[in-house]
Coordinates of C-alpha atoms in Angstrom, one line a residue:
X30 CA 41.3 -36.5 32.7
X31 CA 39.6 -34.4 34.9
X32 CA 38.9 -30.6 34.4
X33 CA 38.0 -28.3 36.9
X34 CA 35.9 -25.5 35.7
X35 CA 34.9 -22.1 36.7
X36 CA 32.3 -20.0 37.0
X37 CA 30.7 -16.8 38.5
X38 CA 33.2 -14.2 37.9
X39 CA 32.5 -11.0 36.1
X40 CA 32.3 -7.4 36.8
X41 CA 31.0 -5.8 40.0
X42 CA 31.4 -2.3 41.2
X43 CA 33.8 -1.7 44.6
X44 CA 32.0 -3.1 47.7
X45 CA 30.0 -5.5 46.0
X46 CA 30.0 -9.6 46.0
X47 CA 30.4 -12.2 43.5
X48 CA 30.7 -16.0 44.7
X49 CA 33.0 -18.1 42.4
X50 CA 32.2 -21.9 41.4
X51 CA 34.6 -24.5 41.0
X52 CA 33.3 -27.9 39.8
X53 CA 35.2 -30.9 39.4
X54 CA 34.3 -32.5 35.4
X55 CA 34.5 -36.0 37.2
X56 CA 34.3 -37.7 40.6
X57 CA 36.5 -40.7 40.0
X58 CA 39.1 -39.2 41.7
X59 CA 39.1 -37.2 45.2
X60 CA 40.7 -34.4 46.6
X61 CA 42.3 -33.4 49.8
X62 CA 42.1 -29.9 49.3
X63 CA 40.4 -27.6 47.0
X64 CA 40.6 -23.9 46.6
X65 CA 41.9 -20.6 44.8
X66 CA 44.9 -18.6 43.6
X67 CA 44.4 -15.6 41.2
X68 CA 46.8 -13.1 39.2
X69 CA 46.2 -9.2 39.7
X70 CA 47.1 -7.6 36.2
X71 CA 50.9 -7.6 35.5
X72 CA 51.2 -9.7 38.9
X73 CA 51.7 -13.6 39.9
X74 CA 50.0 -16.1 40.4
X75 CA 49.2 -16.4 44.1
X76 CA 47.2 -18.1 47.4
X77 CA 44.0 -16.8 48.1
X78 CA 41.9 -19.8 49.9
X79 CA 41.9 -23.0 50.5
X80 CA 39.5 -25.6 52.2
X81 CA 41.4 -28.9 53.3
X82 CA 39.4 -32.2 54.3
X83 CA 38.1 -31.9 57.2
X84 CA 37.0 -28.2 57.3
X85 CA 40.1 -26.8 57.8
X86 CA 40.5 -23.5 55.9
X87 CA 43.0 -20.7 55.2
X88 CA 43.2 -17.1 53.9
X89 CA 45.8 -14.8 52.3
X90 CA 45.6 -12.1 54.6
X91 CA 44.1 -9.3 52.2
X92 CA 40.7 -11.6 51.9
X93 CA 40.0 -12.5 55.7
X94 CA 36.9 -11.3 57.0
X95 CA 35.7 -10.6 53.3
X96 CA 35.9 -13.8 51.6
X97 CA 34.7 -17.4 52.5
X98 CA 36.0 -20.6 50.9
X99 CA 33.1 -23.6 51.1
X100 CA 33.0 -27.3 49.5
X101 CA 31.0 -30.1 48.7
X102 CA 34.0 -32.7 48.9
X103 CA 31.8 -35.8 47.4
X104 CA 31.0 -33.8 44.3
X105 CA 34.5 -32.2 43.6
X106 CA 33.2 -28.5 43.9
X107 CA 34.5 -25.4 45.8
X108 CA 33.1 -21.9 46.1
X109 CA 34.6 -18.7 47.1
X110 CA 32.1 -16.3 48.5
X111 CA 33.5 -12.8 48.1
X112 CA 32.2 -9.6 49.7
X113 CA 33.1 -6.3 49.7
X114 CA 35.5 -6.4 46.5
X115 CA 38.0 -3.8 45.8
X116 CA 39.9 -2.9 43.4
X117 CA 42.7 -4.8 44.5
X118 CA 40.8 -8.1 44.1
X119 CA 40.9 -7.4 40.5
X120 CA 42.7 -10.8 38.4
X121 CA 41.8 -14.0 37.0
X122 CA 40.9 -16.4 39.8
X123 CA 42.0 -19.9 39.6
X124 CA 40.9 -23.2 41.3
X125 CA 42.9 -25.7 42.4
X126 CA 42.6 -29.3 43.8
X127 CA 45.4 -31.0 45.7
X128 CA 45.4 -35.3 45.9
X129 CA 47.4 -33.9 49.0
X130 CA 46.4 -31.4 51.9
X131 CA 49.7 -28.9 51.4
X132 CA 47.5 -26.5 49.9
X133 CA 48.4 -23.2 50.7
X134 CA 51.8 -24.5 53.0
X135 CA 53.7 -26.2 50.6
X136 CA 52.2 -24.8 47.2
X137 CA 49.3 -25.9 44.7
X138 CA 48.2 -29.0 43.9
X139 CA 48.1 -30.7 40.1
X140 CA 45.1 -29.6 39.2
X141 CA 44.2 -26.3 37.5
X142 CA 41.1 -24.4 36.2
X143 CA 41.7 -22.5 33.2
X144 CA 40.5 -19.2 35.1
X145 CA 37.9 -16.5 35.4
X146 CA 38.0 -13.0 35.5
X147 CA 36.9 -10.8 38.4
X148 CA 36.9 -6.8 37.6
X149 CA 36.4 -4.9 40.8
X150 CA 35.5 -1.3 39.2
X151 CA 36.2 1.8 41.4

């Protein structure tokens, strides 16, 4: 039964940074990918990052050049570093783990954080 929890969201002010933390509640069971989806107010649920075994990584296009996905595989964690926020980046973020490495081509994997809120003010 693992959980994958959140943490480092909050409020920051346009052109700032927060860096997000994903951490795994157990390591009996591995990942091939890890990484984040969020949902802007009133939106869906999409891709933001990913990180796949390896090193690989991917970006929605809104994020490159302002966010950067990182991992430390053998302890089931995954951070998102994000600089200069705007108001669009505004949504609950939500990490996600894949047993697979579709993450981000395919779709999500089976494992879900409950969220965190990031407030990019103007």
């Amino acid at each position: 039964q693992v959980k994958l929890v959140e943490s480092g969201g909050g409020l920051v002010r346009a052109g700032g940074s927060l860096r997000l933390s994903c951490t795994a509640s157990e390591t009996t069971i591995s990942f091939e990918a890890m990484g984040w989806y969020r949902q802007a107010p009133g939106g869906r649920r999409e891709f933001v990052a990913a990180h796949r075994n390896g090193g690989t990584t991917d970006y929605t296009d809104s994020v490159k050049g302002r966010f950067t996905i990182f991992r430390e595989v053998e302890k089931n964690a995954v951070y998102l570093q994000m600089n200069n926020l705007k108001s669009d980046d505004t949504g609950v973020y939500y990490c996600n783990a894949d047993r697979q490495p579709l993450m981000g081509i395919l779709g999500p994997g089976d494992f879900w954080g409950q969220g965190i809120q990031v407030t990019v003010s103007s």
